[in-house]
Amino acid sequence: MPMKYPVHPGIIIKHDCMDALKLNVTNAAKILGVSRTALSRVINGKASISPEMAIRVSKAFGSTPEHWLRMQLAYDVSQMRNKVNTINIERYHPSSV
């Protein structure tokens, strides 16, 4: 069974919020009170959803800021799992005194 990886929350914003409401980036950015560039970076997966952006999205389109931030966290952890072998850290064991 193939593993399913979390999707960047920006893709959800694009599909479920913007496309569903027939909003382009410019109009959605105005609704959210952010620059077109900032929103474009999020919906293209180039930038993470910040707590402030999560609040803006939740106020404009629904859900909660925590929902958007949990999606971002799940995506970030998934991305790091792909790089886990490049992080050379050994578990710390305090010495007995």
PDB file of C-alpha atoms in Angstrom:
ATOM      1  CA  MET A   1       0.000   0.000   0.000  1.00  0.00           C
ATOM      2  CA  PRO A   2       1.545   3.343  -1.008  1.00  0.00           C
ATOM      3  CA  MET A   3       2.204   5.840   1.764  1.00  0.00           C
ATOM      4  CA  LYS A   4       0.224   9.045   1.666  1.00  0.00           C
ATOM      5  CA  TYR A   5       2.195  12.172   2.489  1.00  0.00           C
ATOM      6  CA  PRO A   6       0.581  15.332   3.842  1.00  0.00           C
ATOM      7  CA  VAL A   7      -0.102  18.032   1.275  1.00  0.00           C
ATOM      8  CA  HIS A   8       1.206  21.550   1.779  1.00  0.00           C
ATOM      9  CA  PRO A   9      -1.695  23.538   3.262  1.00  0.00           C
ATOM     10  CA  GLY A  10      -1.274  26.181   0.573  1.00  0.00           C
ATOM     11  CA  ILE A  11      -2.579  23.653  -1.947  1.00  0.00           C
ATOM     12  CA  ILE A  12      -5.677  23.193   0.222  1.00  0.00           C
ATOM     13  CA  ILE A  13      -6.184  26.960   0.333  1.00  0.00           C
ATOM     14  CA  LYS A  14      -5.882  27.127  -3.450  1.00  0.00           C
ATOM     15  CA  HIS A  15      -8.237  24.221  -4.131  1.00  0.00           C
ATOM     16  CA  ASP A  16     -10.804  24.344  -1.327  1.00  0.00           C
ATOM     17  CA  CYS A  17     -10.971  28.090  -0.767  1.00  0.00           C
ATOM     18  CA  MET A  18      -9.866  29.994  -3.837  1.00  0.00           C
ATOM     19  CA  ASP A  19     -10.897  27.658  -6.655  1.00  0.00           C
ATOM     20  CA  ALA A  20     -14.159  26.715  -4.935  1.00  0.00           C
ATOM     21  CA  LEU A  21     -15.061  30.401  -4.619  1.00  0.00           C
ATOM     22  CA  LYS A  22     -13.629  31.305  -8.049  1.00  0.00           C
ATOM     23  CA  LEU A  23     -11.081  33.684  -6.549  1.00  0.00           C
ATOM     24  CA  ASN A  24      -7.834  34.544  -8.269  1.00  0.00           C
ATOM     25  CA  VAL A  25      -4.664  35.283  -6.314  1.00  0.00           C
ATOM     26  CA  THR A  26      -5.137  39.043  -6.468  1.00  0.00           C
ATOM     27  CA  ASN A  27      -8.693  38.953  -5.117  1.00  0.00           C
ATOM     28  CA  ALA A  28      -7.920  36.353  -2.446  1.00  0.00           C
ATOM     29  CA  ALA A  29      -4.902  38.392  -1.309  1.00  0.00           C
ATOM     30  CA  LYS A  30      -7.126  41.473  -0.945  1.00  0.00           C
ATOM     31  CA  ILE A  31      -9.647  39.485   1.099  1.00  0.00           C
ATOM     32  CA  LEU A  32      -6.857  38.207   3.358  1.00  0.00           C
ATOM     33  CA  GLY A  33      -5.167  41.601   3.618  1.00  0.00           C
ATOM     34  CA  VAL A  34      -1.811  40.279   2.379  1.00  0.00           C
ATOM     35  CA  SER A  35       0.318  40.930  -0.667  1.00  0.00           C
ATOM     36  CA  ARG A  36      -0.270  38.952  -3.813  1.00  0.00           C
ATOM     37  CA  THR A  37       3.331  37.709  -3.578  1.00  0.00           C
ATOM     38  CA  ALA A  38       2.887  36.444  -0.007  1.00  0.00           C
ATOM     39  CA  LEU A  39      -0.242  34.475  -0.901  1.00  0.00           C
ATOM     40  CA  SER A  40       1.288  33.166  -4.115  1.00  0.00           C
ATOM     41  CA  ARG A  41       4.292  31.819  -2.203  1.00  0.00           C
ATOM     42  CA  VAL A  42       1.992  29.991   0.232  1.00  0.00           C
ATOM     43  CA  ILE A  43      -0.334  28.452  -2.370  1.00  0.00           C
ATOM     44  CA  ASN A  44       2.644  27.323  -4.444  1.00  0.00           C
ATOM     45  CA  GLY A  45       4.265  25.623  -1.448  1.00  0.00           C
ATOM     46  CA  LYS A  46       7.217  28.028  -1.378  1.00  0.00           C
ATOM     47  CA  ALA A  47       6.359  29.484   2.036  1.00  0.00           C
ATOM     48  CA  SER A  48       4.899  28.044   5.210  1.00  0.00           C
ATOM     49  CA  ILE A  49       1.650  29.193   6.738  1.00  0.00           C
ATOM     50  CA  SER A  50       2.548  31.489   9.626  1.00  0.00           C
ATOM     51  CA  PRO A  51       0.312  31.871  12.675  1.00  0.00           C
ATOM     52  CA  GLU A  52      -0.785  35.249  11.305  1.00  0.00           C
ATOM     53  CA  MET A  53      -1.664  33.787   7.901  1.00  0.00           C
ATOM     54  CA  ALA A  54      -3.507  30.937   9.638  1.00  0.00           C
ATOM     55  CA  ILE A  55      -5.651  33.474  11.495  1.00  0.00           C
ATOM     56  CA  ARG A  56      -6.353  35.412   8.305  1.00  0.00           C
ATOM     57  CA  VAL A  57      -7.314  32.267   6.366  1.00  0.00           C
ATOM     58  CA  SER A  58      -9.524  30.965   9.169  1.00  0.00           C
ATOM     59  CA  LYS A  59     -11.327  34.311   9.499  1.00  0.00           C
ATOM     60  CA  ALA A  60     -11.883  34.617   5.748  1.00  0.00           C
ATOM     61  CA  PHE A  61     -12.604  31.026   4.751  1.00  0.00           C
ATOM     62  CA  GLY A  62     -13.435  29.096   7.919  1.00  0.00           C
ATOM     63  CA  SER A  63     -11.897  26.435  10.115  1.00  0.00           C
ATOM     64  CA  THR A  64      -9.516  27.412  12.909  1.00  0.00           C
ATOM     65  CA  PRO A  65      -5.976  28.785  12.928  1.00  0.00           C
ATOM     66  CA  GLU A  66      -4.928  25.618  14.764  1.00  0.00           C
ATOM     67  CA  HIS A  67      -6.266  23.493  11.903  1.00  0.00           C
ATOM     68  CA  TRP A  68      -4.117  25.323   9.348  1.00  0.00           C
ATOM     69  CA  LEU A  69      -1.065  25.237  11.612  1.00  0.00           C
ATOM     70  CA  ARG A  70      -1.499  21.494  12.284  1.00  0.00           C
ATOM     71  CA  MET A  71      -1.576  20.903   8.529  1.00  0.00           C
ATOM     72  CA  GLN A  72       1.624  22.938   8.154  1.00  0.00           C
ATOM     73  CA  LEU A  73       3.297  21.018  10.976  1.00  0.00           C
ATOM     74  CA  ALA A  74       2.288  17.648   9.488  1.00  0.00           C
ATOM     75  CA  TYR A  75       3.699  18.733   6.126  1.00  0.00           C
ATOM     76  CA  ASP A  76       6.951  20.012   7.672  1.00  0.00           C
ATOM     77  CA  VAL A  77       7.495  16.816   9.686  1.00  0.00           C
ATOM     78  CA  SER A  78       6.824  14.716   6.593  1.00  0.00           C
ATOM     79  CA  GLN A  79       9.411  16.687   4.635  1.00  0.00           C
ATOM     80  CA  MET A  80      11.997  16.239   7.389  1.00  0.00           C
ATOM     81  CA  ARG A  81      11.357  12.487   7.589  1.00  0.00           C
ATOM     82  CA  ASN A  82      12.611  12.333   4.013  1.00  0.00           C
ATOM     83  CA  LYS A  83      15.871  13.929   5.201  1.00  0.00           C
ATOM     84  CA  VAL A  84      16.254  12.055   8.498  1.00  0.00           C
ATOM     85  CA  ASN A  85      19.316  10.139   7.291  1.00  0.00           C
ATOM     86  CA  THR A  86      21.167  13.377   6.575  1.00  0.00           C
ATOM     87  CA  ILE A  87      20.941  14.440  10.231  1.00  0.00           C
ATOM     88  CA  ASN A  88      23.834  12.770  12.033  1.00  0.00           C
ATOM     89  CA  ILE A  89      22.896  13.009  15.688  1.00  0.00           C
ATOM     90  CA  GLU A  90      23.299  10.270  18.265  1.00  0.00           C
ATOM     91  CA  ARG A  91      20.988   9.920  21.220  1.00  0.00           C
ATOM     92  CA  TYR A  92      22.351  11.651  24.311  1.00  0.00           C
ATOM     93  CA  HIS A  93      22.827   9.489  27.394  1.00  0.00           C
ATOM     94  CA  PRO A  94      23.846  11.381  30.530  1.00  0.00           C
ATOM     95  CA  SER A  95      26.699   9.719  32.355  1.00  0.00           C
ATOM     96  CA  SER A  96      26.094   8.352  35.834  1.00  0.00           C
ATOM     97  CA  VAL A  97      27.758  10.312  38.586  1.00  0.00           C
TER      98      VAL A  97
END
